[in-house]
Amino acid sequence: MKHQSPPQHPRDNRERRLLKGHMQTDRLPGFEIVIRNISARGLCATCKGLPPLVGEFAEIQLPDNRTVMANVRWTNDQIFGVEFEEAINLAVMMDTLQRLRDLADRNASWEVKSKHRVSDHRPDVALLRRL
């Protein structure tokens, strides 16, 4: 008898970006993650310290401040992948992030303010010879 593998979903398009997020599980209190890529159904991220375990449920705050519930599907050291409980609208999230970047760019100032003064004072050589 031939073994049948479970039906595979076609792989969603992924946005390859480095985005900051926040995650917590029952075992691990809140910690920062760096999202390496994201799709409508999940994401791949990395973290410092203890990674989540396969099968753990997690609450993830995405870069657009939306919170999603997810299941950890795989880990490889500090790199891991999660599947969202409900698909997200990735286009809406990317549009929100672009608007936030545009707003930050409009409010950015390129004025450089000096916090340190550089003194070009040179001692009087005649005084130094007397010491």
JSON list of C-alpha atoms in Angstrom, two decimals:
[
{"chain": "A", "resi": 1, "resn": "MET", "atom": "CA", "xyz": [0.00, 0.00, 0.00]},
{"chain": "A", "resi": 2, "resn": "LYS", "atom": "CA", "xyz": [1.36, 3.39, -1.00]},
{"chain": "A", "resi": 3, "resn": "HIS", "atom": "CA", "xyz": [1.70, 6.04, 1.75]},
{"chain": "A", "resi": 4, "resn": "GLN", "atom": "CA", "xyz": [-0.14, 9.26, 0.98]},
{"chain": "A", "resi": 5, "resn": "SER", "atom": "CA", "xyz": [1.34, 12.50, 2.21]},
{"chain": "A", "resi": 6, "resn": "PRO", "atom": "CA", "xyz": [-0.99, 15.21, 3.50]},
{"chain": "A", "resi": 7, "resn": "PRO", "atom": "CA", "xyz": [-2.16, 17.74, 0.94]},
{"chain": "A", "resi": 8, "resn": "GLN", "atom": "CA", "xyz": [0.28, 20.62, 0.55]},
{"chain": "A", "resi": 9, "resn": "HIS", "atom": "CA", "xyz": [-0.88, 24.20, 0.34]},
{"chain": "A", "resi": 10, "resn": "PRO", "atom": "CA", "xyz": [0.76, 26.17, -2.41]},
{"chain": "A", "resi": 11, "resn": "ARG", "atom": "CA", "xyz": [3.50, 28.28, -0.86]},
{"chain": "A", "resi": 12, "resn": "ASP", "atom": "CA", "xyz": [2.35, 31.85, -0.23]},
{"chain": "A", "resi": 13, "resn": "ASN", "atom": "CA", "xyz": [4.32, 34.78, -1.55]},
{"chain": "A", "resi": 14, "resn": "ARG", "atom": "CA", "xyz": [6.74, 35.98, 1.08]},
{"chain": "A", "resi": 15, "resn": "GLU", "atom": "CA", "xyz": [7.91, 39.48, 1.79]},
{"chain": "A", "resi": 16, "resn": "ARG", "atom": "CA", "xyz": [11.60, 39.27, 2.53]},
{"chain": "A", "resi": 17, "resn": "ARG", "atom": "CA", "xyz": [12.27, 42.06, 4.98]},
{"chain": "A", "resi": 18, "resn": "LEU", "atom": "CA", "xyz": [14.02, 42.59, 8.26]},
{"chain": "A", "resi": 19, "resn": "LEU", "atom": "CA", "xyz": [11.24, 43.75, 10.54]},
{"chain": "A", "resi": 20, "resn": "LYS", "atom": "CA", "xyz": [11.08, 44.09, 14.30]},
{"chain": "A", "resi": 21, "resn": "GLY", "atom": "CA", "xyz": [8.40, 42.22, 16.22]},
{"chain": "A", "resi": 22, "resn": "HIS", "atom": "CA", "xyz": [7.60, 41.03, 19.71]},
{"chain": "A", "resi": 23, "resn": "MET", "atom": "CA", "xyz": [6.64, 37.52, 20.81]},
{"chain": "A", "resi": 24, "resn": "GLN", "atom": "CA", "xyz": [5.61, 35.68, 23.93]},
{"chain": "A", "resi": 25, "resn": "THR", "atom": "CA", "xyz": [4.66, 32.13, 24.82]},
{"chain": "A", "resi": 26, "resn": "ASP", "atom": "CA", "xyz": [3.42, 30.52, 28.04]},
{"chain": "A", "resi": 27, "resn": "ARG", "atom": "CA", "xyz": [7.00, 29.35, 28.67]},
{"chain": "A", "resi": 28, "resn": "LEU", "atom": "CA", "xyz": [8.84, 32.48, 27.53]},
{"chain": "A", "resi": 29, "resn": "PRO", "atom": "CA", "xyz": [7.91, 36.02, 28.61]},
{"chain": "A", "resi": 30, "resn": "GLY", "atom": "CA", "xyz": [7.91, 38.73, 25.98]},
{"chain": "A", "resi": 31, "resn": "PHE", "atom": "CA", "xyz": [11.01, 39.03, 23.82]},
{"chain": "A", "resi": 32, "resn": "GLU", "atom": "CA", "xyz": [11.99, 40.81, 20.63]},
{"chain": "A", "resi": 33, "resn": "ILE", "atom": "CA", "xyz": [12.20, 38.97, 17.34]},
{"chain": "A", "resi": 34, "resn": "VAL", "atom": "CA", "xyz": [13.53, 39.93, 13.94]},
{"chain": "A", "resi": 35, "resn": "ILE", "atom": "CA", "xyz": [11.17, 38.85, 11.18]},
{"chain": "A", "resi": 36, "resn": "ARG", "atom": "CA", "xyz": [13.17, 37.61, 8.20]},
{"chain": "A", "resi": 37, "resn": "ASN", "atom": "CA", "xyz": [10.22, 36.95, 5.92]},
{"chain": "A", "resi": 38, "resn": "ILE", "atom": "CA", "xyz": [6.46, 37.01, 6.28]},
{"chain": "A", "resi": 39, "resn": "SER", "atom": "CA", "xyz": [3.50, 35.67, 4.33]},
{"chain": "A", "resi": 40, "resn": "ALA", "atom": "CA", "xyz": [-0.25, 35.73, 4.84]},
{"chain": "A", "resi": 41, "resn": "ARG", "atom": "CA", "xyz": [-0.09, 32.46, 6.80]},
{"chain": "A", "resi": 42, "resn": "GLY", "atom": "CA", "xyz": [3.14, 32.73, 8.79]},
{"chain": "A", "resi": 43, "resn": "LEU", "atom": "CA", "xyz": [6.62, 34.06, 9.26]},
{"chain": "A", "resi": 44, "resn": "CYS", "atom": "CA", "xyz": [10.24, 33.13, 9.73]},
{"chain": "A", "resi": 45, "resn": "ALA", "atom": "CA", "xyz": [12.07, 34.96, 12.51]},
{"chain": "A", "resi": 46, "resn": "THR", "atom": "CA", "xyz": [15.15, 34.89, 14.67]},
{"chain": "A", "resi": 47, "resn": "CYS", "atom": "CA", "xyz": [15.64, 35.72, 18.33]},
{"chain": "A", "resi": 48, "resn": "LYS", "atom": "CA", "xyz": [18.37, 36.02, 20.93]},
{"chain": "A", "resi": 49, "resn": "GLY", "atom": "CA", "xyz": [18.38, 33.66, 23.86]},
{"chain": "A", "resi": 50, "resn": "LEU", "atom": "CA", "xyz": [16.02, 30.73, 24.20]},
{"chain": "A", "resi": 51, "resn": "PRO", "atom": "CA", "xyz": [14.00, 30.03, 21.05]},
{"chain": "A", "resi": 52, "resn": "PRO", "atom": "CA", "xyz": [10.41, 28.79, 21.17]},
{"chain": "A", "resi": 53, "resn": "LEU", "atom": "CA", "xyz": [9.74, 25.05, 20.96]},
{"chain": "A", "resi": 54, "resn": "VAL", "atom": "CA", "xyz": [7.98, 23.26, 18.11]},
{"chain": "A", "resi": 55, "resn": "GLY", "atom": "CA", "xyz": [4.29, 23.02, 18.96]},
{"chain": "A", "resi": 56, "resn": "GLU", "atom": "CA", "xyz": [4.24, 26.03, 21.31]},
{"chain": "A", "resi": 57, "resn": "PHE", "atom": "CA", "xyz": [1.53, 28.60, 20.82]},
{"chain": "A", "resi": 58, "resn": "ALA", "atom": "CA", "xyz": [2.69, 32.19, 20.66]},
{"chain": "A", "resi": 59, "resn": "GLU", "atom": "CA", "xyz": [1.29, 35.67, 20.66]},
{"chain": "A", "resi": 60, "resn": "ILE", "atom": "CA", "xyz": [3.15, 37.86, 18.17]},
{"chain": "A", "resi": 61, "resn": "GLN", "atom": "CA", "xyz": [2.97, 41.61, 17.84]},
{"chain": "A", "resi": 62, "resn": "LEU", "atom": "CA", "xyz": [3.67, 42.46, 14.21]},
{"chain": "A", "resi": 63, "resn": "PRO", "atom": "CA", "xyz": [5.48, 45.65, 13.12]},
{"chain": "A", "resi": 64, "resn": "ASP", "atom": "CA", "xyz": [2.16, 47.37, 12.35]},
{"chain": "A", "resi": 65, "resn": "ASN", "atom": "CA", "xyz": [1.10, 46.79, 16.03]},
{"chain": "A", "resi": 66, "resn": "ARG", "atom": "CA", "xyz": [-1.37, 44.06, 15.10]},
{"chain": "A", "resi": 67, "resn": "THR", "atom": "CA", "xyz": [-1.31, 41.00, 17.39]},
{"chain": "A", "resi": 68, "resn": "VAL", "atom": "CA", "xyz": [-1.69, 37.49, 15.96]},
{"chain": "A", "resi": 69, "resn": "MET", "atom": "CA", "xyz": [-1.76, 34.03, 17.49]},
{"chain": "A", "resi": 70, "resn": "ALA", "atom": "CA", "xyz": [0.57, 31.46, 15.97]},
{"chain": "A", "resi": 71, "resn": "ASN", "atom": "CA", "xyz": [1.87, 27.93, 16.31]},
{"chain": "A", "resi": 72, "resn": "VAL", "atom": "CA", "xyz": [5.62, 27.25, 16.17]},
{"chain": "A", "resi": 73, "resn": "ARG", "atom": "CA", "xyz": [6.11, 24.80, 13.27]},
{"chain": "A", "resi": 74, "resn": "TRP", "atom": "CA", "xyz": [9.92, 24.42, 13.17]},
{"chain": "A", "resi": 75, "resn": "THR", "atom": "CA", "xyz": [13.10, 25.67, 14.82]},
{"chain": "A", "resi": 76, "resn": "ASN", "atom": "CA", "xyz": [16.79, 25.68, 13.94]},
{"chain": "A", "resi": 77, "resn": "ASP", "atom": "CA", "xyz": [18.80, 27.19, 16.80]},
{"chain": "A", "resi": 78, "resn": "GLN", "atom": "CA", "xyz": [17.50, 30.77, 17.14]},
{"chain": "A", "resi": 79, "resn": "ILE", "atom": "CA", "xyz": [15.70, 30.72, 13.77]},
{"chain": "A", "resi": 80, "resn": "PHE", "atom": "CA", "xyz": [12.10, 29.51, 13.77]},
{"chain": "A", "resi": 81, "resn": "GLY", "atom": "CA", "xyz": [8.95, 29.46, 11.70]},
{"chain": "A", "resi": 82, "resn": "VAL", "atom": "CA", "xyz": [5.38, 29.98, 12.84]},
{"chain": "A", "resi": 83, "resn": "GLU", "atom": "CA", "xyz": [1.99, 29.47, 11.24]},
{"chain": "A", "resi": 84, "resn": "PHE", "atom": "CA", "xyz": [-0.71, 32.03, 12.04]},
{"chain": "A", "resi": 85, "resn": "GLU", "atom": "CA", "xyz": [-4.02, 30.75, 13.39]},
{"chain": "A", "resi": 86, "resn": "GLU", "atom": "CA", "xyz": [-5.76, 33.06, 10.91]},
{"chain": "A", "resi": 87, "resn": "ALA", "atom": "CA", "xyz": [-4.30, 34.40, 7.69]},
{"chain": "A", "resi": 88, "resn": "ILE", "atom": "CA", "xyz": [-3.45, 38.10, 7.64]},
{"chain": "A", "resi": 89, "resn": "ASN", "atom": "CA", "xyz": [-3.81, 40.58, 4.82]},
{"chain": "A", "resi": 90, "resn": "LEU", "atom": "CA", "xyz": [-0.15, 41.10, 4.02]},
{"chain": "A", "resi": 91, "resn": "ALA", "atom": "CA", "xyz": [-0.82, 43.94, 1.56]},
{"chain": "A", "resi": 92, "resn": "VAL", "atom": "CA", "xyz": [-2.53, 45.98, 4.30]},
{"chain": "A", "resi": 93, "resn": "MET", "atom": "CA", "xyz": [0.41, 45.44, 6.67]},
{"chain": "A", "resi": 94, "resn": "MET", "atom": "CA", "xyz": [3.01, 46.42, 4.08]},
{"chain": "A", "resi": 95, "resn": "ASP", "atom": "CA", "xyz": [0.95, 49.52, 3.16]},
{"chain": "A", "resi": 96, "resn": "THR", "atom": "CA", "xyz": [0.76, 50.53, 6.83]},
{"chain": "A", "resi": 97, "resn": "LEU", "atom": "CA", "xyz": [4.53, 50.11, 7.23]},
{"chain": "A", "resi": 98, "resn": "GLN", "atom": "CA", "xyz": [5.17, 52.19, 4.09]},
{"chain": "A", "resi": 99, "resn": "ARG", "atom": "CA", "xyz": [2.93, 54.98, 5.40]},
{"chain": "A", "resi": 100, "resn": "LEU", "atom": "CA", "xyz": [4.78, 54.94, 8.74]},
{"chain": "A", "resi": 101, "resn": "ARG", "atom": "CA", "xyz": [8.14, 55.16, 6.93]},
{"chain": "A", "resi": 102, "resn": "ASP", "atom": "CA", "xyz": [6.87, 58.04, 4.77]},
{"chain": "A", "resi": 103, "resn": "LEU", "atom": "CA", "xyz": [5.65, 59.89, 7.86]},
{"chain": "A", "resi": 104, "resn": "ALA", "atom": "CA", "xyz": [9.00, 59.38, 9.61]},
{"chain": "A", "resi": 105, "resn": "ASP", "atom": "CA", "xyz": [10.84, 60.64, 6.52]},
{"chain": "A", "resi": 106, "resn": "ARG", "atom": "CA", "xyz": [8.70, 63.81, 6.38]},
{"chain": "A", "resi": 107, "resn": "ASN", "atom": "CA", "xyz": [9.34, 64.51, 10.05]},
{"chain": "A", "resi": 108, "resn": "ALA", "atom": "CA", "xyz": [13.04, 63.70, 9.94]},
{"chain": "A", "resi": 109, "resn": "SER", "atom": "CA", "xyz": [15.57, 66.45, 10.36]},
{"chain": "A", "resi": 110, "resn": "TRP", "atom": "CA", "xyz": [19.03, 66.27, 8.88]},
{"chain": "A", "resi": 111, "resn": "GLU", "atom": "CA", "xyz": [20.34, 69.03, 11.11]},
{"chain": "A", "resi": 112, "resn": "VAL", "atom": "CA", "xyz": [23.49, 67.91, 12.86]},
{"chain": "A", "resi": 113, "resn": "LYS", "atom": "CA", "xyz": [23.97, 69.37, 16.29]},
{"chain": "A", "resi": 114, "resn": "SER", "atom": "CA", "xyz": [27.36, 69.24, 17.90]},
{"chain": "A", "resi": 115, "resn": "LYS", "atom": "CA", "xyz": [27.28, 67.92, 21.43]},
{"chain": "A", "resi": 116, "resn": "HIS", "atom": "CA", "xyz": [31.04, 67.98, 21.81]},
{"chain": "A", "resi": 117, "resn": "ARG", "atom": "CA", "xyz": [33.22, 70.98, 21.32]},
{"chain": "A", "resi": 118, "resn": "VAL", "atom": "CA", "xyz": [36.55, 70.44, 19.70]},
{"chain": "A", "resi": 119, "resn": "SER", "atom": "CA", "xyz": [39.22, 72.73, 21.02]},
{"chain": "A", "resi": 120, "resn": "ASP", "atom": "CA", "xyz": [42.18, 73.55, 18.86]},
{"chain": "A", "resi": 121, "resn": "HIS", "atom": "CA", "xyz": [43.87, 75.35, 21.73]},
{"chain": "A", "resi": 122, "resn": "ARG", "atom": "CA", "xyz": [47.62, 74.90, 21.65]},
{"chain": "A", "resi": 123, "resn": "PRO", "atom": "CA", "xyz": [49.64, 75.61, 24.76]},
{"chain": "A", "resi": 124, "resn": "ASP", "atom": "CA", "xyz": [52.14, 78.43, 24.76]},
{"chain": "A", "resi": 125, "resn": "VAL", "atom": "CA", "xyz": [55.49, 76.74, 24.18]},
{"chain": "A", "resi": 126, "resn": "ALA", "atom": "CA", "xyz": [57.34, 79.46, 26.15]},
{"chain": "A", "resi": 127, "resn": "LEU", "atom": "CA", "xyz": [55.25, 78.66, 29.26]},
{"chain": "A", "resi": 128, "resn": "LEU", "atom": "CA", "xyz": [55.93, 74.94, 28.87]},
{"chain": "A", "resi": 129, "resn": "ARG", "atom": "CA", "xyz": [59.68, 75.53, 28.80]},
{"chain": "A", "resi": 130, "resn": "ARG", "atom": "CA", "xyz": [59.53, 77.36, 32.11]},
{"chain": "A", "resi": 131, "resn": "LEU", "atom": "CA", "xyz": [57.85, 74.42, 33.84]}
]
